[in-house]
Short mmCIF file of C-alpha atoms in Angstrom, two decimals:
data_model
loop_
_atom_site.label_atom_id
_atom_site.label_comp_id
_atom_site.label_asym_id
_atom_site.label_seq_id
_atom_site.Cartn_x
_atom_site.Cartn_y
_atom_site.Cartn_z
CA ARG K 5 -17.16 8.67 -21.68
CA ILE K 6 -15.96 9.15 -18.12
CA ARG K 7 -18.51 6.42 -17.18
CA THR K 8 -16.80 3.84 -19.35
CA TRP K 9 -13.62 4.29 -17.24
CA ILE K 10 -15.41 4.17 -14.21
CA TYR K 11 -17.09 0.90 -15.11
CA LEU K 12 -13.72 -0.40 -16.42
CA ALA K 13 -11.90 0.43 -13.29
CA SER K 14 -14.71 -1.57 -11.29
CA ILE K 15 -14.77 -4.66 -13.54
CA TYR K 16 -11.09 -4.86 -13.61
CA SER K 17 -10.92 -4.49 -9.83
CA GLN K 18 -13.47 -7.22 -9.39
CA LEU K 19 -11.49 -9.54 -11.87
CA GLY K 20 -8.21 -8.93 -9.94
CA ARG K 21 -6.75 -7.14 -12.77
CA VAL K 22 -5.28 -4.47 -10.46
CA ALA K 23 -2.90 -2.82 -12.84
CA GLU K 24 -5.45 -2.27 -15.54
CA ALA K 25 -7.98 -1.21 -12.99
CA LYS K 26 -5.75 1.50 -11.64
CA LYS K 27 -4.89 2.70 -15.32
CA ALA K 28 -8.68 3.10 -15.65
CA ALA K 29 -8.75 5.10 -12.41
CA LYS K 30 -6.11 7.11 -13.62
CA GLU K 31 -8.22 8.04 -16.89
CA VAL K 32 -11.07 8.93 -14.68
CA TYR K 33 -8.95 11.73 -12.83
CA ARG K 34 -7.43 12.80 -16.01
CA ILE K 35 -10.85 13.54 -17.70
CA ALA K 36 -12.35 14.63 -14.33
CA PRO K 37 -9.64 16.01 -12.05
CA ASP K 38 -12.27 16.81 -9.37
CA PHE K 39 -14.05 13.38 -9.61
CA SER K 40 -15.63 12.53 -6.10
CA LEU K 41 -16.78 8.97 -5.54
CA GLU K 42 -19.15 10.82 -3.00
CA LYS K 43 -20.95 12.93 -5.54
CA TYR K 44 -21.00 10.14 -8.23
CA ARG K 45 -22.72 7.87 -5.46
CA GLY K 46 -25.42 10.14 -5.15
CA GLY K 47 -26.50 9.39 -8.85
CA LEU K 48 -26.31 5.56 -8.52
CA SER K 49 -29.77 4.76 -6.98
CA PHE K 50 -31.18 4.87 -10.39
CA GLN K 51 -28.63 2.37 -11.75
CA PHE K 52 -28.52 -0.50 -8.76
CA TYR K 53 -31.67 -1.67 -7.67
CA ASP K 54 -29.89 -4.31 -5.34
CA LYS K 55 -27.93 -2.52 -2.74
CA GLU K 56 -25.28 -5.51 -2.45
CA ILE K 57 -24.47 -5.01 -5.93
CA GLU K 58 -24.15 -1.18 -5.45
CA ARG K 59 -21.64 -1.71 -2.49
CA ARG K 60 -19.49 -4.31 -4.34
CA PHE K 61 -19.14 -1.66 -7.16
CA LEU K 62 -18.24 1.26 -4.87
CA ASP K 63 -15.87 -1.05 -2.95
CA SER K 64 -14.22 -2.08 -6.03
CA LEU K 65 -13.80 1.69 -6.91
CA GLN K 66 -12.02 2.48 -3.72
CA LYS K 67 -9.87 -0.43 -3.77
CA VAL K 68 -8.17 1.09 -6.98
CA GLY K 69 -7.86 4.55 -5.30
CA LEU K 70 -11.06 6.51 -6.69
CA LYS K 71 -12.13 8.50 -3.66
#
């Protein structure tokens, strides 16, 4: 379920829908207060074969406050 909120935060961020992206990011922290983008990043290699797409995904999450 947390993955859904992470993806929503990224999608909304990339679409410029910042308020909605920040709401999704808040849900991530509500579900997992100890969420760390650094830890999450460790498991991304199986999801993204294209490093540019992975970079954009992570950047979009950082823009809305996920750390």
